[in-house]
mmCIF file of N, CA and C in Angstrom:
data_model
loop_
_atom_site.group_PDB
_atom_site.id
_atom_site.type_symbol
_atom_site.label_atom_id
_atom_site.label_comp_id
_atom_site.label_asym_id
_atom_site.label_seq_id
_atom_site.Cartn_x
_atom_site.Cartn_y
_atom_site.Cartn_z
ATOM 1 N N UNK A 25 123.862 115.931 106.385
ATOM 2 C CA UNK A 25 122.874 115.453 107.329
ATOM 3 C C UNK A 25 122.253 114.185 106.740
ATOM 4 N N UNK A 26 122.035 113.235 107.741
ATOM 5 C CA UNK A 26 121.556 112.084 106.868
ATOM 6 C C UNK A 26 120.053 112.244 106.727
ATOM 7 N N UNK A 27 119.359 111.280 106.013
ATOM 8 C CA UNK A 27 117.718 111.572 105.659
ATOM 9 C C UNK A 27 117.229 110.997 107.050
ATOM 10 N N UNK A 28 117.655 110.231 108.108
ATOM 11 C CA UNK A 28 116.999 110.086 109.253
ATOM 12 C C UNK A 28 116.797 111.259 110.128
ATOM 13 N N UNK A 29 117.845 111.953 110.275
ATOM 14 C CA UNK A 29 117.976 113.359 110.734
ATOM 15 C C UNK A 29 117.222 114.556 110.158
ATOM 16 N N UNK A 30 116.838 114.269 108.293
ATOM 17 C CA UNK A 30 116.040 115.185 108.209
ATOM 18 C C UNK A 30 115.181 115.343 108.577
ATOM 19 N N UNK A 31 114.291 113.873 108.433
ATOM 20 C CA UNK A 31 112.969 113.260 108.304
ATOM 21 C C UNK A 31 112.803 113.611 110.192
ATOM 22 N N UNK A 32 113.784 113.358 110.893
ATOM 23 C CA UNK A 32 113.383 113.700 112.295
ATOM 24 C C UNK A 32 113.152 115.420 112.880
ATOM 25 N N UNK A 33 113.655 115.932 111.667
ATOM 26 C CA UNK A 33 113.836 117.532 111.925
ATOM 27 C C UNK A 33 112.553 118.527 111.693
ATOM 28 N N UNK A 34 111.916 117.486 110.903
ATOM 29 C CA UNK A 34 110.741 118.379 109.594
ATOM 30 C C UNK A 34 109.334 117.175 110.243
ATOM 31 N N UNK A 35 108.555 117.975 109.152
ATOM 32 C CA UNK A 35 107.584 117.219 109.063
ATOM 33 C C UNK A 35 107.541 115.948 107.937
ATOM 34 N N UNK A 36 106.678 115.111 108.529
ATOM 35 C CA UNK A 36 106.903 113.769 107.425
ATOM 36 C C UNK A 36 105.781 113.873 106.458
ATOM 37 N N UNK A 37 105.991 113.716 105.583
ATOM 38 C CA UNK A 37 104.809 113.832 104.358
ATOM 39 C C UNK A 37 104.265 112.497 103.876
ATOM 40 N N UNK A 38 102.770 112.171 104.113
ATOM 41 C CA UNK A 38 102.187 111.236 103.609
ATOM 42 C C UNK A 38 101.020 111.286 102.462
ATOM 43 N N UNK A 39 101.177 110.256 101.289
ATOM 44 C CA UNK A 39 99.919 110.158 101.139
ATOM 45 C C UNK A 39 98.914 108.902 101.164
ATOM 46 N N UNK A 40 97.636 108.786 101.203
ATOM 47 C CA UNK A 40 97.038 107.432 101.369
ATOM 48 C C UNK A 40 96.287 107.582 100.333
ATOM 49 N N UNK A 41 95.793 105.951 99.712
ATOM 50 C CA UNK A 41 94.869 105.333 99.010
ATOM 51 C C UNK A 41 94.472 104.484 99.579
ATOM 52 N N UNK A 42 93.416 104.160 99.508
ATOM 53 C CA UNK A 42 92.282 103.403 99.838
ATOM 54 C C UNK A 42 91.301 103.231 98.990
ATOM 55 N N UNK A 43 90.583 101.850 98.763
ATOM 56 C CA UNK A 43 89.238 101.922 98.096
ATOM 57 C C UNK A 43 87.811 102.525 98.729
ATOM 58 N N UNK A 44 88.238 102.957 99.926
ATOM 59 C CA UNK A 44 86.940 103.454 100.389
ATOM 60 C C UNK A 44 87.735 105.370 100.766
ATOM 61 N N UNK A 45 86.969 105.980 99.992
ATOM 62 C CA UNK A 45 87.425 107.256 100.397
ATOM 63 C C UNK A 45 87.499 107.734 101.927
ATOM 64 N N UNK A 46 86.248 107.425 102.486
ATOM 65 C CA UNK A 46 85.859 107.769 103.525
ATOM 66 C C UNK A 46 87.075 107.244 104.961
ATOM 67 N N UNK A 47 87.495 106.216 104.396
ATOM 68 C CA UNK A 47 88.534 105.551 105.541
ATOM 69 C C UNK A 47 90.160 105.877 105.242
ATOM 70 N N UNK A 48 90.049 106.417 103.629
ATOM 71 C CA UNK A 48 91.282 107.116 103.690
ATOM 72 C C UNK A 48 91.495 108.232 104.664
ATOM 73 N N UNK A 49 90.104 109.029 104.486
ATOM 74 C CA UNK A 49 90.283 110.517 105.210
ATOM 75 C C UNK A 49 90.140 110.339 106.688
ATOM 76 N N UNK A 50 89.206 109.412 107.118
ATOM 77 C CA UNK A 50 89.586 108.937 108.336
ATOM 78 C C UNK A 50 90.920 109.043 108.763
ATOM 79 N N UNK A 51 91.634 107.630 108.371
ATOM 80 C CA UNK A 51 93.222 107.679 108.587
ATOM 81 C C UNK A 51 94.118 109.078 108.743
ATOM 82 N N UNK A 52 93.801 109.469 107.893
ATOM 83 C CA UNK A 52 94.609 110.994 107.553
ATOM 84 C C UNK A 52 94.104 111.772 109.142
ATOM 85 N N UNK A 53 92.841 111.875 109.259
ATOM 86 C CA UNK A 53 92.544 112.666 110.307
ATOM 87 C C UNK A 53 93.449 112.230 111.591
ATOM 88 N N UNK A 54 93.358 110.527 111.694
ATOM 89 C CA UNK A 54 93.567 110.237 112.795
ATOM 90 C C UNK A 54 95.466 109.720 112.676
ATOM 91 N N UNK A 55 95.792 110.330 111.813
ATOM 92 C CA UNK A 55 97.574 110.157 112.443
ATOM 93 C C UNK A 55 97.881 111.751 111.966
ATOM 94 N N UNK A 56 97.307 113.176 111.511
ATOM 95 C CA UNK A 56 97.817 114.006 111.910
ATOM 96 C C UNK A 56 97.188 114.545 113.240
ATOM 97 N N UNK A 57 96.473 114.222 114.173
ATOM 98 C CA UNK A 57 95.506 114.535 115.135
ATOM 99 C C UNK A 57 96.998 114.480 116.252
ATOM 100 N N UNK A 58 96.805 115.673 116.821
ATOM 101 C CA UNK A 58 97.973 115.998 117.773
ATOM 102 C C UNK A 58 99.241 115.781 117.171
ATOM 103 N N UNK A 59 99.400 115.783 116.496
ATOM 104 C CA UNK A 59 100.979 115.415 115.477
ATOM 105 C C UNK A 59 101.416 116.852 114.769
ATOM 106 N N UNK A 60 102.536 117.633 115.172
ATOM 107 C CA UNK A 60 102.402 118.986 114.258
ATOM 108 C C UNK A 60 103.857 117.881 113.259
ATOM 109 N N UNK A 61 104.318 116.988 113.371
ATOM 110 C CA UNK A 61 105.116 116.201 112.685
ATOM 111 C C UNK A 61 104.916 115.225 111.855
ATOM 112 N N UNK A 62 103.202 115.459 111.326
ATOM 113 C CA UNK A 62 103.091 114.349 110.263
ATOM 114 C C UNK A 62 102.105 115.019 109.460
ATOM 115 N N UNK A 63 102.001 115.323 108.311
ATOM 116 C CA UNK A 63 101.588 115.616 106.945
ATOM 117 C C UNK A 63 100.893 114.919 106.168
ATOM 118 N N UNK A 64 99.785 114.986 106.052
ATOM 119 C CA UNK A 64 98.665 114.147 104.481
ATOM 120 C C UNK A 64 98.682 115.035 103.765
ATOM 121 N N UNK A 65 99.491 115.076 102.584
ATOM 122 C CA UNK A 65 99.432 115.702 101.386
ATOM 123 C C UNK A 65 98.566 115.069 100.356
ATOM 124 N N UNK A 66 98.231 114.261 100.493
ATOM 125 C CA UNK A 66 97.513 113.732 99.382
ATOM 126 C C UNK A 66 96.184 112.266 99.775
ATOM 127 N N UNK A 67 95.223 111.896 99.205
ATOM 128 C CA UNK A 67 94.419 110.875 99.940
ATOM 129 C C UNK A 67 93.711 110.319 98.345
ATOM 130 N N UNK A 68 93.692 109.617 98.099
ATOM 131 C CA UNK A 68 92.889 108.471 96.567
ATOM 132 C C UNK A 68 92.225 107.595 97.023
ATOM 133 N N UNK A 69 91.824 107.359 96.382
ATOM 134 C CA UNK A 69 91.606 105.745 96.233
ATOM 135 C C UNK A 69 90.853 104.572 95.043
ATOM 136 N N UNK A 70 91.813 105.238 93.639
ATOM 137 C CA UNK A 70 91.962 105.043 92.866
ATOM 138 C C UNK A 70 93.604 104.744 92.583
ATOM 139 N N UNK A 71 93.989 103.956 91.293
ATOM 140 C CA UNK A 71 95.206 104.315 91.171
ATOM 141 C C UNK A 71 96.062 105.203 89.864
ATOM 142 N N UNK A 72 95.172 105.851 89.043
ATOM 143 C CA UNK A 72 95.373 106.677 88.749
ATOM 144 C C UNK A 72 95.872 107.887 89.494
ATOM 145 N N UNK A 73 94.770 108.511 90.275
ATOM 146 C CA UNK A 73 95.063 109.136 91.295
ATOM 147 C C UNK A 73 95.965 108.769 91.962
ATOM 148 N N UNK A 74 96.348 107.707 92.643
ATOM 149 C CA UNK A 74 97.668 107.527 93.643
ATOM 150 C C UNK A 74 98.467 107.725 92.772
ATOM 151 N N UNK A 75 98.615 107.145 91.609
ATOM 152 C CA UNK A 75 100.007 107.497 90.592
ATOM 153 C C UNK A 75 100.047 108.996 91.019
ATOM 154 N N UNK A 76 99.124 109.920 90.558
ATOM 155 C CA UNK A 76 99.098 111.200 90.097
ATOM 156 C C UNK A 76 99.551 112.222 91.378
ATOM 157 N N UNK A 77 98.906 111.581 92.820
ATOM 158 C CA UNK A 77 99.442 112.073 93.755
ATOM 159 C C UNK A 77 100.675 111.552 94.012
ATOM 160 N N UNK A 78 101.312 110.518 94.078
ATOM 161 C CA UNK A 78 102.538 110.170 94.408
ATOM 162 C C UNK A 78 103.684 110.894 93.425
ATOM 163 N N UNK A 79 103.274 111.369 92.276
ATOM 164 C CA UNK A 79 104.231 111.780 91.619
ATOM 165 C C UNK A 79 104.790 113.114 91.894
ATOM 166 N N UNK A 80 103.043 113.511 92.026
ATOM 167 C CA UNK A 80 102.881 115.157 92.595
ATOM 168 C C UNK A 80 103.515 115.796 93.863
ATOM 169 N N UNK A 81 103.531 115.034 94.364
ATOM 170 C CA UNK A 81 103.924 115.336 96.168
ATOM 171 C C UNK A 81 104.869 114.730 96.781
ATOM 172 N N UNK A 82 105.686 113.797 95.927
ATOM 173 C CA UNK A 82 106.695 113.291 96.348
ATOM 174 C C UNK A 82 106.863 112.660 97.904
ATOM 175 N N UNK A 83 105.592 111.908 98.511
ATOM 176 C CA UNK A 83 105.785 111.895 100.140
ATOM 177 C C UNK A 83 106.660 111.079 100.456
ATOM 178 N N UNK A 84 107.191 111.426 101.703
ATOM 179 C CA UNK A 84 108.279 110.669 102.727
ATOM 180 C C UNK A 84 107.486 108.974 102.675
ATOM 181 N N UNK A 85 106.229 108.414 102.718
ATOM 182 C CA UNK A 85 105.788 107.640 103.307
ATOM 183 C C UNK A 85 103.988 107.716 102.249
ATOM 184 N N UNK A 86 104.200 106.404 101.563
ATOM 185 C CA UNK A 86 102.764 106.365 101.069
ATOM 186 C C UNK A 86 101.816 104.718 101.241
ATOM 187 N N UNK A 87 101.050 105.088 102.023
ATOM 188 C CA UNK A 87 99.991 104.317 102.893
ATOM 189 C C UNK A 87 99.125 103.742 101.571
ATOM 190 N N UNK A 88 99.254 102.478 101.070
ATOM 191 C CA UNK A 88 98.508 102.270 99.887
ATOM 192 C C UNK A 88 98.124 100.936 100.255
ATOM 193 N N UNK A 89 96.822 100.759 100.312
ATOM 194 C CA UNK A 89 95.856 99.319 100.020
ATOM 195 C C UNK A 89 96.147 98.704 99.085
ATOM 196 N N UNK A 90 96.275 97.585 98.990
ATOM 197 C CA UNK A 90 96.374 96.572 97.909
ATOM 198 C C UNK A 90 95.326 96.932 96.884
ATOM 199 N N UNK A 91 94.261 96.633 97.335
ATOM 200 C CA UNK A 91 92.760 97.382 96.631
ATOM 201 C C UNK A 91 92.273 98.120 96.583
ATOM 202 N N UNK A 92 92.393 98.822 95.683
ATOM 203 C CA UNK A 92 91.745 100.624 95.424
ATOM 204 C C UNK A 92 90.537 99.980 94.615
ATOM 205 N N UNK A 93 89.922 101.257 94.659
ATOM 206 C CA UNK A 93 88.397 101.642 93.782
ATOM 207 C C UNK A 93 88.328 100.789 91.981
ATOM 208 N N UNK A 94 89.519 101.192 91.800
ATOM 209 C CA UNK A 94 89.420 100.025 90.323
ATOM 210 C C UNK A 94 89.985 98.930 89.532
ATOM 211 N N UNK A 95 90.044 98.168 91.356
ATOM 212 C CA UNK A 95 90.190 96.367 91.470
ATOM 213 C C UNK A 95 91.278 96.352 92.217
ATOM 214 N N UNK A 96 90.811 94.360 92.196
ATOM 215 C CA UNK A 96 91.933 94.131 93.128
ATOM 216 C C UNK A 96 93.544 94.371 92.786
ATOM 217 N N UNK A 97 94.682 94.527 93.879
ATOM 218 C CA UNK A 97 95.672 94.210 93.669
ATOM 219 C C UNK A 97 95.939 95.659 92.696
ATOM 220 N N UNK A 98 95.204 96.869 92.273
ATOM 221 C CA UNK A 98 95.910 97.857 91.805
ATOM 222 C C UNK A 98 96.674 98.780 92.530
ATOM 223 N N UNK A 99 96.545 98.516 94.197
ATOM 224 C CA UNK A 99 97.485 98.893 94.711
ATOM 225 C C UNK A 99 98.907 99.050 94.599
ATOM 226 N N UNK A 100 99.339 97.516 94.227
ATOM 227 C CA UNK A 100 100.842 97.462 93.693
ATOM 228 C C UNK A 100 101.114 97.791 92.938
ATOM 229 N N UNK A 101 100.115 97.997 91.670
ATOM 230 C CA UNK A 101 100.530 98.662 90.263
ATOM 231 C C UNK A 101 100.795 100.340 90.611
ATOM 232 N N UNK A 102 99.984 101.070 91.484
ATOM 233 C CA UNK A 102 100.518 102.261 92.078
ATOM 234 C C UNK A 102 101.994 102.365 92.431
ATOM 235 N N UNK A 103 102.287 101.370 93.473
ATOM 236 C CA UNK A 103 103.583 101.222 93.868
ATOM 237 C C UNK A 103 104.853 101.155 92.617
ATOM 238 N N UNK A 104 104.527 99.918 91.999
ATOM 239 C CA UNK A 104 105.444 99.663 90.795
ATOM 240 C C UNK A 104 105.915 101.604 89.608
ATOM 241 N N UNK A 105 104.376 101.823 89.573
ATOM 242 C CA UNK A 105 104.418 102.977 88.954
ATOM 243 C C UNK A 105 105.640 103.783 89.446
ATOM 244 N N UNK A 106 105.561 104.213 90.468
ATOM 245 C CA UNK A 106 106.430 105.351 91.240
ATOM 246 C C UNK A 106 107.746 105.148 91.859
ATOM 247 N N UNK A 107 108.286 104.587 91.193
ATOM 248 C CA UNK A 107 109.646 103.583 91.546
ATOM 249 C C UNK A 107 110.536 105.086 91.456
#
């Protein structure tokens, strides 16, 4: 089965970072809201934490700000991390 077919079969697993907590969990609320096909496993907004969740939870799809809580541009260093 290919991973488009899985990913269309199951639920999709996300996690988000953000520097503002409050608009991570926002987000999260508002794309599993009527969705039994999309998943927030995880929400930061630090990048420690995003490392720590991205490693942890392995998501289909991770929603990351350039700028988290401890500076600019540590967003990508999240990204780079979890290669």
């Amino acid at each position: 089965m290919s991973q488009l077919s899985e990913l269309s079969s199951g639920s999709v697993s996300v996690v988000i970072a953000d520097a503002d907590l409050m608009s991570a969990h926002l987000l999260a609320v508002e794309l599993a809201r009527g969705r039994q096909d999309i998943s927030v496993v995880g929400v930061s907004n630090d990048s420690v934490e995003a490392i720590r969740e991205l490693e942890k939870r392995q998501p289909d799809i991770a929603l990351i700000n350039t700028h988290l809580r401890d500076g600019q541009m540590t967003g990508y260093a999240s990204c780079k991390a979890c290669r």
